[in-house]
mmCIF file of C-alpha atoms and ligand atoms in Angstrom:
data_model
loop_
_atom_site.group_PDB
_atom_site.id
_atom_site.type_symbol
_atom_site.label_atom_id
_atom_site.label_comp_id
_atom_site.label_asym_id
_atom_site.label_seq_id
_atom_site.Cartn_x
_atom_site.Cartn_y
_atom_site.Cartn_z
ATOM 1 C CA MET A 1 1.562 -23.187 -17.034
ATOM 2 C CA SER A 2 1.955 -22.093 -20.585
ATOM 3 C CA ASP A 3 4.684 -19.208 -21.540
ATOM 4 C CA ALA A 4 1.983 -17.155 -23.307
ATOM 5 C CA ALA A 5 1.071 -15.220 -19.907
ATOM 6 C CA PRO A 6 -2.771 -15.732 -19.133
ATOM 7 C CA ARG A 7 -3.811 -11.870 -19.456
ATOM 8 C CA THR A 8 -7.157 -12.423 -17.172
ATOM 9 C CA PRO A 9 -7.348 -9.350 -14.867
ATOM 10 C CA ARG A 10 -6.122 -10.041 -11.413
ATOM 11 C CA VAL A 11 -5.441 -7.619 -8.725
ATOM 12 C CA PHE A 12 -2.687 -7.643 -6.261
ATOM 13 C CA SER A 13 -1.410 -5.000 -3.572
ATOM 14 C CA GLY A 14 0.439 -5.335 -0.435
ATOM 15 C CA ILE A 15 0.705 -3.065 2.848
ATOM 16 C CA GLN A 16 3.659 -3.062 5.144
ATOM 17 C CA PRO A 17 2.811 -4.204 8.944
ATOM 18 C CA SER A 18 4.882 -1.684 10.396
ATOM 19 C CA GLY A 19 2.458 0.000 12.767
ATOM 20 C CA ASN A 20 0.501 3.268 12.846
ATOM 21 C CA LEU A 21 -2.165 2.456 9.844
ATOM 22 C CA THR A 22 -3.015 5.962 8.748
ATOM 23 C CA LEU A 23 -5.652 7.866 6.805
ATOM 24 C CA GLY A 24 -3.296 7.896 3.921
ATOM 25 C CA ASN A 25 -3.179 4.262 3.781
ATOM 26 C CA TYR A 26 -7.047 3.849 4.097
ATOM 27 C CA LEU A 27 -7.650 6.440 1.221
ATOM 28 C CA GLY A 28 -4.874 5.515 -1.079
ATOM 29 C CA ALA A 29 -5.067 1.865 -0.480
ATOM 30 C CA LEU A 30 -7.473 0.043 1.780
ATOM 31 C CA ARG A 31 -10.575 1.559 0.549
ATOM 32 C CA ARG A 32 -9.619 1.172 -3.213
ATOM 33 C CA PHE A 33 -8.919 -2.594 -2.613
ATOM 34 C CA VAL A 34 -12.300 -2.927 -1.074
ATOM 35 C CA GLU A 35 -13.867 -1.261 -4.347
ATOM 36 C CA SER A 36 -11.856 -3.570 -6.547
ATOM 37 C CA GLN A 37 -13.305 -6.593 -4.558
ATOM 38 C CA GLU A 38 -16.819 -5.152 -5.102
ATOM 39 C CA ARG A 39 -16.393 -5.160 -8.778
ATOM 40 C CA GLY A 40 -15.717 -8.505 -8.534
ATOM 41 C CA VAL A 41 -12.221 -8.704 -9.871
ATOM 42 C CA ASP A 42 -10.097 -11.643 -8.672
ATOM 43 C CA SER A 43 -7.935 -9.953 -5.712
ATOM 44 C CA VAL A 44 -4.969 -11.053 -3.617
ATOM 45 C CA TYR A 45 -4.068 -8.876 -0.922
ATOM 46 C CA CYS A 46 -1.006 -9.301 1.092
ATOM 47 C CA VAL A 47 0.294 -8.161 4.729
ATOM 48 C CA VAL A 48 4.333 -7.908 3.504
ATOM 49 C CA ASP A 49 5.918 -8.773 6.320
ATOM 50 C CA MET A 50 9.178 -9.675 4.729
ATOM 51 C CA HIS A 51 9.153 -6.127 3.378
ATOM 52 C CA ALA A 52 8.807 -4.739 6.788
ATOM 53 C CA ILE A 53 11.969 -6.475 8.313
ATOM 54 C CA THR A 54 14.118 -4.518 5.408
ATOM 55 C CA VAL A 55 14.327 -2.121 8.569
ATOM 56 C CA TRP A 56 14.659 -3.416 12.102
ATOM 57 C CA GLN A 57 11.278 -4.764 13.800
ATOM 58 C CA GLU A 58 11.005 -5.855 17.471
ATOM 59 C CA PRO A 59 9.758 -9.732 16.727
ATOM 60 C CA GLU A 60 6.970 -9.198 19.229
ATOM 61 C CA LYS A 61 5.739 -5.980 18.077
ATOM 62 C CA LEU A 62 6.031 -7.331 14.478
ATOM 63 C CA ARG A 63 3.529 -10.226 15.367
ATOM 64 C CA GLY A 64 1.081 -7.652 16.641
ATOM 65 C CA THR A 65 1.302 -5.295 13.800
ATOM 66 C CA ILE A 66 0.889 -8.222 11.292
ATOM 67 C CA ARG A 67 -2.530 -9.149 13.090
ATOM 68 C CA GLU A 68 -3.605 -5.473 13.448
ATOM 69 C CA LEU A 69 -2.973 -4.855 9.734
ATOM 70 C CA ALA A 70 -4.958 -8.072 8.840
ATOM 71 C CA ALA A 71 -7.877 -6.875 11.185
ATOM 72 C CA ALA A 72 -7.568 -3.504 9.240
ATOM 73 C CA PHE A 73 -8.037 -4.893 5.869
ATOM 74 C CA ILE A 74 -11.185 -6.979 7.140
ATOM 75 C CA ALA A 75 -12.373 -4.080 9.189
ATOM 76 C CA SER A 76 -12.190 -1.935 6.082
ATOM 77 C CA GLY A 77 -14.646 -4.377 4.006
ATOM 78 C CA ILE A 78 -12.089 -6.976 2.635
ATOM 79 C CA ASP A 79 -13.765 -10.263 2.771
ATOM 80 C CA PRO A 80 -11.334 -12.915 2.978
ATOM 81 C CA GLU A 81 -13.699 -15.430 1.340
ATOM 82 C CA ARG A 82 -14.153 -13.405 -1.915
ATOM 83 C CA SER A 83 -10.602 -12.077 -1.924
ATOM 84 C CA ILE A 84 -7.291 -13.591 -0.732
ATOM 85 C CA LEU A 85 -5.907 -12.124 2.224
ATOM 86 C CA PHE A 86 -2.578 -13.464 3.617
ATOM 87 C CA ASN A 87 1.026 -12.537 5.059
ATOM 88 C CA GLN A 88 3.707 -12.644 2.550
ATOM 89 C CA SER A 89 6.078 -15.087 4.838
ATOM 90 C CA GLN A 90 3.739 -17.992 4.579
ATOM 91 C CA VAL A 91 4.198 -18.291 0.914
ATOM 92 C CA SER A 92 7.635 -18.987 0.192
ATOM 93 C CA GLY A 93 7.509 -18.409 -3.395
ATOM 94 C CA HIS A 94 7.792 -14.691 -2.930
ATOM 95 C CA ALA A 95 11.427 -15.503 -1.496
ATOM 96 C CA GLU A 96 12.359 -17.797 -4.157
ATOM 97 C CA LEU A 97 11.048 -15.587 -7.178
ATOM 98 C CA ALA A 98 12.792 -12.570 -5.565
ATOM 99 C CA TRP A 99 15.916 -14.472 -5.831
ATOM 100 C CA ILE A 100 15.859 -14.985 -9.260
ATOM 101 C CA PHE A 101 14.674 -11.197 -9.906
ATOM 102 C CA ASN A 102 17.569 -10.238 -7.840
ATOM 103 C CA CYS A 103 19.576 -12.056 -10.565
ATOM 104 C CA VAL A 104 17.616 -10.307 -13.232
ATOM 105 C CA ALA A 105 17.548 -6.773 -12.117
ATOM 106 C CA ARG A 106 20.765 -4.559 -12.031
ATOM 107 C CA ILE A 107 22.075 -3.005 -8.906
ATOM 108 C CA GLY A 108 22.157 0.619 -10.664
ATOM 109 C CA TRP A 109 18.053 0.224 -10.949
ATOM 110 C CA MET A 110 17.934 -0.326 -7.201
ATOM 111 C CA TYR A 111 19.978 2.928 -6.120
ATOM 112 C CA ARG A 112 17.692 5.093 -8.355
ATOM 113 C CA MET A 113 14.628 4.191 -6.177
ATOM 114 C CA THR A 114 13.122 7.317 -4.475
ATOM 115 C CA GLN A 115 12.041 5.307 -1.458
ATOM 116 C CA PHE A 116 15.508 3.524 -1.152
ATOM 117 C CA LYS A 117 17.109 7.064 -0.887
ATOM 118 C CA ASP A 118 14.449 8.469 1.495
ATOM 119 C CA LYS A 119 14.690 5.470 3.925
ATOM 120 C CA ALA A 120 18.650 4.846 3.695
ATOM 121 C CA GLY A 121 19.363 8.677 4.135
ATOM 122 C CA LYS A 122 23.060 9.425 4.464
ATOM 123 C CA ASN A 123 24.221 6.148 5.812
ATOM 124 C CA THR A 124 23.302 4.016 2.425
ATOM 125 C CA GLU A 125 26.396 1.694 3.175
ATOM 126 C CA ASN A 126 24.877 1.009 6.626
ATOM 127 C CA SER A 127 21.164 0.140 5.552
ATOM 128 C CA SER A 128 20.431 -3.448 4.986
ATOM 129 C CA LEU A 129 20.914 -5.246 1.593
ATOM 130 C CA GLY A 130 17.138 -6.135 1.815
ATOM 131 C CA LEU A 131 16.194 -2.262 1.951
ATOM 132 C CA LEU A 132 18.231 -2.169 -1.407
ATOM 133 C CA ALA A 133 17.006 -5.276 -3.095
ATOM 134 C CA TYR A 134 13.268 -4.370 -1.867
ATOM 135 C CA PRO A 135 11.852 -3.695 -5.396
ATOM 136 C CA SER A 136 12.827 -7.029 -6.526
ATOM 137 C CA LEU A 137 10.719 -8.729 -3.956
ATOM 138 C CA MET A 138 7.990 -6.318 -4.894
ATOM 139 C CA ALA A 139 8.221 -7.561 -8.247
ATOM 140 C CA ALA A 140 8.076 -10.995 -6.934
ATOM 141 C CA ASP A 141 4.880 -10.070 -5.048
ATOM 142 C CA ILE A 142 3.038 -9.046 -7.906
ATOM 143 C CA LEU A 143 4.520 -11.391 -11.006
ATOM 144 C CA LEU A 144 4.166 -14.596 -8.517
ATOM 145 C CA TYR A 145 0.254 -14.207 -9.161
ATOM 146 C CA HIS A 146 0.547 -12.733 -12.782
ATOM 147 C CA ALA A 147 -1.259 -9.923 -11.464
ATOM 148 C CA THR A 148 -2.089 -7.233 -14.067
ATOM 149 C CA HIS A 149 -3.382 -4.409 -11.813
ATOM 150 C CA VAL A 150 -1.681 -2.972 -8.892
ATOM 151 C CA PRO A 151 -3.757 -0.360 -6.826
ATOM 152 C CA VAL A 152 -1.268 1.740 -4.922
ATOM 153 C CA GLY A 153 -0.819 5.254 -3.729
ATOM 154 C CA GLU A 154 1.350 7.551 -6.000
ATOM 155 C CA ASP A 155 4.567 7.022 -4.115
ATOM 156 C CA GLN A 156 4.724 3.342 -5.528
ATOM 157 C CA LYS A 157 4.532 4.334 -8.806
ATOM 158 C CA GLN A 158 8.313 4.208 -9.526
ATOM 159 C CA HIS A 159 8.447 0.598 -8.060
ATOM 160 C CA ILE A 160 5.600 -0.879 -10.296
ATOM 161 C CA GLU A 161 7.709 0.759 -13.332
ATOM 162 C CA LEU A 162 10.545 -1.179 -12.160
ATOM 163 C CA THR A 163 8.590 -4.362 -11.661
ATOM 164 C CA ARG A 164 7.473 -3.945 -15.435
ATOM 165 C CA ASP A 165 11.270 -3.635 -16.343
ATOM 166 C CA ILE A 166 12.004 -6.931 -14.365
ATOM 167 C CA ALA A 167 9.198 -8.725 -16.275
ATOM 168 C CA ALA A 168 10.432 -7.439 -19.408
ATOM 169 C CA LYS A 169 13.953 -8.025 -18.746
ATOM 170 C CA PHE A 170 13.259 -11.681 -17.470
ATOM 171 C CA ASN A 171 11.103 -12.458 -20.604
ATOM 172 C CA HIS A 172 13.783 -11.109 -22.993
ATOM 173 C CA ASP A 173 16.668 -12.695 -21.441
ATOM 174 C CA TYR A 174 14.933 -16.252 -21.455
ATOM 175 C CA GLY A 175 13.055 -15.503 -24.850
ATOM 176 C CA VAL A 176 9.585 -15.996 -23.264
ATOM 177 C CA ASP A 177 6.300 -14.288 -22.839
ATOM 178 C CA PHE A 178 5.669 -15.352 -19.620
ATOM 179 C CA PHE A 179 5.203 -12.597 -17.056
ATOM 180 C CA PRO A 180 2.573 -9.697 -17.877
ATOM 181 C CA MET A 181 3.357 -6.209 -17.731
ATOM 182 C CA PRO A 182 1.277 -5.023 -14.466
ATOM 183 C CA GLU A 183 -0.341 -1.640 -14.630
ATOM 184 C CA PRO A 184 -0.345 0.547 -11.681
ATOM 185 C CA VAL A 185 -3.897 1.877 -10.572
ATOM 186 C CA ILE A 186 -3.488 5.251 -9.023
ATOM 187 C CA GLU A 187 -6.716 6.940 -9.259
ATOM 188 C CA GLY A 188 -9.267 8.726 -6.922
ATOM 189 C CA THR A 189 -9.121 11.932 -5.208
ATOM 190 C CA ALA A 190 -6.762 10.849 -2.465
ATOM 191 C CA THR A 191 -4.039 8.977 -4.134
ATOM 192 C CA ARG A 192 -1.266 11.218 -1.917
ATOM 193 C CA VAL A 193 -2.906 12.503 1.460
ATOM 194 C CA MET A 194 -0.426 14.816 2.804
ATOM 195 C CA SER A 195 0.918 15.390 6.354
ATOM 196 C CA LEU A 196 -1.141 17.583 8.852
ATOM 197 C CA ARG A 197 2.015 19.318 9.839
ATOM 198 C CA ASP A 198 3.512 20.031 6.211
ATOM 199 C CA GLY A 199 1.220 20.060 3.139
ATOM 200 C CA THR A 200 4.177 19.272 0.998
ATOM 201 C CA LYS A 201 4.880 15.884 2.476
ATOM 202 C CA LYS A 202 3.090 12.755 2.540
ATOM 203 C CA MET A 203 1.186 11.426 5.536
ATOM 204 C CA SER A 204 3.244 8.948 6.714
ATOM 205 C CA LYS A 205 2.911 6.014 9.152
ATOM 206 C CA SER A 206 6.794 6.458 9.923
ATOM 207 C CA ASP A 207 6.825 10.148 10.498
ATOM 208 C CA PRO A 208 8.276 10.838 13.944
ATOM 209 C CA SER A 209 5.255 13.168 14.787
ATOM 210 C CA ASP A 210 1.860 11.454 15.713
ATOM 211 C CA GLN A 211 0.395 15.017 15.072
ATOM 212 C CA SER A 212 1.276 14.793 11.544
ATOM 213 C CA ARG A 213 -1.122 11.854 10.956
ATOM 214 C CA ILE A 214 -4.398 10.557 11.491
ATOM 215 C CA ASN A 215 -4.050 6.925 12.451
ATOM 216 C CA MET A 216 -7.086 4.473 11.666
ATOM 217 C CA THR A 217 -7.283 3.704 15.619
ATOM 218 C CA ASP A 218 -7.392 7.299 16.990
ATOM 219 C CA ASP A 219 -10.252 8.035 18.881
ATOM 220 C CA ALA A 220 -12.782 10.784 17.982
ATOM 221 C CA ASP A 221 -11.324 13.367 20.474
ATOM 222 C CA THR A 222 -7.974 12.632 19.393
ATOM 223 C CA ILE A 223 -8.911 12.935 15.380
ATOM 224 C CA ALA A 224 -10.849 16.250 16.141
ATOM 225 C CA ALA A 225 -7.610 17.581 18.281
ATOM 226 C CA LYS A 226 -5.412 16.820 15.431
ATOM 227 C CA ILE A 227 -7.644 18.276 12.833
ATOM 228 C CA ARG A 228 -7.974 21.519 14.927
ATOM 229 C CA LYS A 229 -4.271 21.842 15.136
ATOM 230 C CA ALA A 230 -3.569 20.957 11.799
ATOM 231 C CA ARG A 231 -1.513 23.647 9.756
ATOM 232 C CA THR A 232 -3.398 25.900 7.651
ATOM 233 C CA ASP A 233 -3.062 29.554 6.547
ATOM 234 C CA PRO A 234 -5.253 32.421 7.728
ATOM 235 C CA GLU A 235 -7.078 33.171 4.904
ATOM 236 C CA PRO A 236 -10.747 31.847 4.125
ATOM 237 C CA LEU A 237 -11.625 28.959 1.802
ATOM 238 C CA PRO A 238 -11.812 30.478 -1.966
ATOM 239 C CA GLU A 239 -14.736 29.556 -4.320
ATOM 240 C CA THR A 240 -12.820 27.418 -6.686
ATOM 241 C CA TRP A 241 -10.554 24.581 -6.336
ATOM 242 C CA GLU A 242 -8.125 26.415 -8.368
ATOM 243 C CA GLY A 243 -8.049 29.161 -5.800
ATOM 244 C CA LEU A 244 -6.125 26.625 -3.548
ATOM 245 C CA ALA A 245 -3.262 26.139 -5.906
ATOM 246 C CA GLU A 246 -0.729 27.913 -3.563
ATOM 247 C CA ARG A 247 -2.045 26.559 -0.644
ATOM 248 C CA PRO A 248 -1.198 23.019 0.021
ATOM 249 C CA GLU A 249 -2.285 22.470 3.360
ATOM 250 C CA ALA A 250 -5.683 23.732 2.599
ATOM 251 C CA ARG A 251 -6.072 21.678 -0.459
ATOM 252 C CA ASN A 252 -5.175 18.546 1.458
ATOM 253 C CA LEU A 253 -7.883 18.942 4.094
ATOM 254 C CA VAL A 254 -10.410 19.984 1.034
ATOM 255 C CA ASN A 255 -8.935 16.783 -0.523
ATOM 256 C CA ILE A 256 -9.684 14.531 2.553
ATOM 257 C CA TYR A 257 -13.151 15.732 2.708
ATOM 258 C CA ALA A 258 -13.948 15.126 -0.936
ATOM 259 C CA ALA A 259 -12.549 11.769 -0.503
ATOM 260 C CA LEU A 260 -14.572 10.724 2.310
ATOM 261 C CA SER A 261 -17.848 12.234 1.772
ATOM 262 C CA GLY A 262 -17.871 11.216 -2.022
ATOM 263 C CA GLU A 263 -18.270 14.558 -3.032
ATOM 264 C CA THR A 264 -16.406 16.360 -6.048
ATOM 265 C CA ARG A 265 -13.693 18.682 -4.834
ATOM 266 C CA GLU A 266 -15.864 21.686 -6.664
ATOM 267 C CA ALA A 267 -18.917 20.632 -4.594
ATOM 268 C CA VAL A 268 -16.646 20.762 -1.407
ATOM 269 C CA MET A 269 -15.573 24.066 -2.309
ATOM 270 C CA ALA A 270 -19.001 25.483 -3.355
ATOM 271 C CA GLN A 271 -20.520 24.179 0.290
ATOM 272 C CA PHE A 272 -17.360 26.195 2.235
ATOM 273 C CA ALA A 273 -16.577 29.130 0.058
ATOM 274 C CA GLY A 274 -15.906 32.178 2.042
ATOM 275 C CA LYS A 275 -16.080 30.067 5.258
ATOM 276 C CA ALA A 276 -13.187 30.129 7.971
ATOM 277 C CA PHE A 277 -11.074 27.042 8.747
ATOM 278 C CA SER A 278 -12.762 27.165 12.207
ATOM 279 C CA VAL A 279 -15.890 26.249 10.397
ATOM 280 C CA PHE A 280 -14.185 23.810 7.959
ATOM 281 C CA LYS A 281 -12.278 21.757 10.332
ATOM 282 C CA PRO A 282 -14.920 20.507 12.817
ATOM 283 C CA ALA A 283 -16.929 19.564 9.711
ATOM 284 C CA LEU A 284 -13.871 17.687 8.457
ATOM 285 C CA ALA A 285 -13.465 16.135 11.625
ATOM 286 C CA GLU A 286 -16.992 14.852 11.692
ATOM 287 C CA VAL A 287 -16.542 13.120 8.296
ATOM 288 C CA VAL A 288 -13.351 11.648 9.464
ATOM 289 C CA VAL A 289 -14.747 10.311 12.399
ATOM 290 C CA ALA A 290 -17.762 9.041 10.865
ATOM 291 C CA ARG A 291 -15.679 6.854 8.541
ATOM 292 C CA LEU A 292 -13.081 5.571 10.898
ATOM 293 C CA ALA A 293 -14.830 4.886 14.172
ATOM 294 C CA PRO A 294 -17.059 1.829 12.785
ATOM 295 C CA ILE A 295 -13.558 0.495 11.138
ATOM 296 C CA SER A 296 -11.540 1.030 14.530
ATOM 297 C CA GLY A 297 -14.525 -0.587 16.645
ATOM 298 C CA ARG A 298 -14.396 -3.577 14.330
ATOM 299 C CA MET A 299 -10.502 -3.735 14.437
ATOM 300 C CA ARG A 300 -11.002 -3.837 18.240
ATOM 301 C CA ASP A 301 -13.402 -6.962 17.986
ATOM 302 C CA LEU A 302 -11.437 -8.764 15.738
ATOM 303 C CA LEU A 303 -8.136 -8.402 17.599
ATOM 304 C CA ALA A 304 -9.866 -9.660 20.582
ATOM 305 C CA ASP A 305 -9.586 -13.432 18.929
ATOM 306 C CA PRO A 306 -5.975 -13.414 17.344
ATOM 307 C CA ALA A 307 -6.196 -17.340 16.728
ATOM 308 C CA GLU A 308 -9.099 -16.296 14.317
ATOM 309 C CA ILE A 309 -7.118 -13.844 12.663
ATOM 310 C CA ASP A 310 -4.095 -16.366 12.254
ATOM 311 C CA ARG A 311 -6.487 -18.962 10.890
ATOM 312 C CA ILE A 312 -7.843 -16.471 8.159
ATOM 313 C CA LEU A 313 -4.287 -15.684 7.199
ATOM 314 C CA GLY A 314 -3.255 -19.497 7.083
ATOM 315 C CA ARG A 315 -6.153 -20.293 4.839
ATOM 316 C CA GLY A 316 -5.515 -17.129 2.901
ATOM 317 C CA ALA A 317 -1.678 -18.366 2.323
ATOM 318 C CA GLU A 318 -2.967 -21.947 1.120
ATOM 319 C CA ARG A 319 -5.252 -20.402 -1.650
ATOM 320 C CA ALA A 320 -2.419 -17.773 -2.476
ATOM 321 C CA ALA A 321 0.123 -21.062 -2.862
ATOM 322 C CA GLU A 322 -2.471 -22.671 -5.218
ATOM 323 C CA ILE A 323 -2.083 -19.630 -7.705
ATOM 324 C CA ALA A 324 1.690 -19.247 -6.860
ATOM 325 C CA ASP A 325 3.091 -22.778 -6.915
ATOM 326 C CA PRO A 326 2.691 -23.681 -10.853
ATOM 327 C CA ILE A 327 3.910 -20.000 -11.617
ATOM 328 C CA LEU A 328 6.869 -20.407 -9.670
ATOM 329 C CA ALA A 329 7.531 -24.073 -10.926
ATOM 330 C CA ARG A 330 7.331 -22.793 -14.525
ATOM 331 C CA ALA A 331 9.671 -19.864 -13.618
ATOM 332 C CA LYS A 332 12.253 -22.338 -12.492
ATOM 333 C CA GLU A 333 12.070 -24.457 -15.259
ATOM 334 C CA ILE A 334 12.732 -21.469 -17.624
ATOM 335 C CA VAL A 335 15.748 -20.316 -15.746
ATOM 336 C CA GLY A 336 17.253 -24.022 -16.259
ATOM 337 C CA PHE A 337 16.639 -25.316 -12.785
ATOM 338 C CA VAL A 338 16.335 -29.270 -12.317
ATOM 339 C CA GLN A 339 13.282 -30.017 -10.149
ATOM 340 C CA SER A 340 12.945 -33.592 -9.175
ATOM 341 C CA ARG A 341 10.858 -33.956 -6.067
HETATM 342 P P1 LIG B 401 5.730 4.925 5.168
HETATM 343 O O1 LIG B 401 4.940 5.750 5.424
HETATM 344 O O2 LIG B 401 6.482 4.353 6.413
HETATM 345 O O3 LIG B 401 6.752 5.146 4.162
HETATM 346 P P2 LIG B 401 3.763 3.643 3.628
HETATM 347 O O4 LIG B 401 2.307 3.934 4.394
HETATM 348 O O5 LIG B 401 4.082 4.184 2.511
HETATM 349 O O6 LIG B 401 4.747 3.649 4.778
HETATM 350 P P3 LIG B 401 2.697 0.951 3.380
HETATM 351 O O7 LIG B 401 1.907 0.819 4.498
HETATM 352 O O8 LIG B 401 3.328 -0.214 2.731
HETATM 353 O O9 LIG B 401 3.955 1.935 3.447
HETATM 354 O O10 LIG B 401 1.794 1.651 2.129
HETATM 355 C C1 LIG B 401 0.681 0.890 1.882
HETATM 356 C C2 LIG B 401 0.002 1.530 0.678
HETATM 357 O O11 LIG B 401 -0.726 2.825 1.477
HETATM 358 C C3 LIG B 401 0.612 2.153 -0.586
HETATM 359 O O12 LIG B 401 -0.268 1.722 -1.604
HETATM 360 C C4 LIG B 401 0.751 3.370 -0.364
HETATM 361 O O13 LIG B 401 1.138 4.027 -1.675
HETATM 362 C C5 LIG B 401 -0.493 3.780 0.398
HETATM 363 N N1 LIG B 401 -0.100 5.036 1.103
HETATM 364 C C6 LIG B 401 0.494 5.351 1.796
HETATM 365 N N2 LIG B 401 0.770 6.577 2.468
HETATM 366 C C7 LIG B 401 -0.328 7.454 1.688
HETATM 367 C C8 LIG B 401 -0.641 8.659 1.595
HETATM 368 N N3 LIG B 401 -0.114 9.329 2.336
HETATM 369 N N4 LIG B 401 -1.629 8.712 0.580
HETATM 370 C C9 LIG B 401 -2.289 7.739 -0.012
HETATM 371 N N5 LIG B 401 -1.607 6.687 -0.224
HETATM 372 C C10 LIG B 401 -0.947 6.387 0.641
HETATM 373 N N1 LIG B 402 6.226 -1.177 -1.324
HETATM 374 C C1 LIG B 402 4.798 -1.034 -1.003
HETATM 375 C C2 LIG B 402 4.409 -2.142 -0.294
HETATM 376 C C3 LIG B 402 4.458 -3.356 -1.167
HETATM 377 C C4 LIG B 402 3.485 -3.513 -2.329
HETATM 378 C C5 LIG B 402 3.827 -4.975 -2.989
HETATM 379 C C6 LIG B 402 2.503 -2.697 -2.966
HETATM 380 C C7 LIG B 402 5.100 -4.573 -1.103
HETATM 381 N N2 LIG B 402 4.858 -5.446 -2.021
HETATM 382 C C8 LIG B 402 3.223 -5.429 -4.137
HETATM 383 C C9 LIG B 402 1.968 -3.508 -4.178
HETATM 384 C C10 LIG B 402 2.179 -4.500 -4.560
HETATM 385 C C11 LIG B 402 4.993 0.286 0.081
HETATM 386 O O1 LIG B 402 5.925 0.385 0.656
HETATM 387 N N3 LIG B 402 3.806 0.814 0.007
#
């Protein structure tokens, strides 16, 4: 492992196993992971179970959500042979490198993170130390593989910027050019899918209202009902995308339609110009169901055999460790640790 960081492209991304995978996770993350796999880029995808426990998780439930997320990756099109798919806690290098980064990063950097402020709420003193240090672990996830590209939704941009700051400070402090500067990849029509109840809030798996989101495992009737009840305004759809500037809920629905149908927003606007939501919503429900139904069906099949999912994750972890081990060993050497076994 030489100090000049290899700049061969490698994609890394992670999703937390915290239940209720949403259409936002699918469009903003999973679908794009599959695209990068299809382009033939070396890709590493991780079920970040260690991130999940920054807030309390019931152990038995956590085991289930880890397997469910692994099934969602595979059902969405991630091929565990072509890509590497594993759960974070099976590769101990994540925790080890995160500790080194905890000593490189500054506390003040962590307090500035929007996600920390949102999740800790008013009670920052009483949130877990892990919740505050979370971005150090995320930086370790990415840099442990010398990843160069990180596909994420809009909300994660700040964490990738912090990852770059940590990489730069490590390289500077130790006088090396070891860690690459990873680039966030935030592109496509649906980098921020909004809540069905409030077009100014992101669709979130942790929103208390189930009506605010479409879960990847919702059945066709539930999806149709949620879309029918989704908040909108009384106006019909205008002719252009710009005409939706002040209508966040309507924009969101059109955006979802465009992302799923593969059409441009303009083409969708042209198709539905002047139409009421009573016409648009059933059409939208149809494209959502057409995409999600086969995925949730395949998820159910996969989950019928949890031992096979565990085998896939175990094999993925072995392959991940093959990449991670020499990078971690070199990082420890740079820091000045003695390794004699
Ligand atoms: P929470 O909603 O509880 O904050 P989350 O869904 O943001 O959790 P993860 O499940 O770890 O957290 O996110 C996985 C990926 O899905 C990330 O890349 C994230 O940016 C993306 N993502 C999550 N929600 C959306 C959304 N509404 N629109 C687009 N992308 C999203
Ligand atoms: N913080 C991310 C999940 C995450 C991640 C990562 C994403 C953890 N480690 C590494 C990309 C790369 C979230 O909350 N969505």
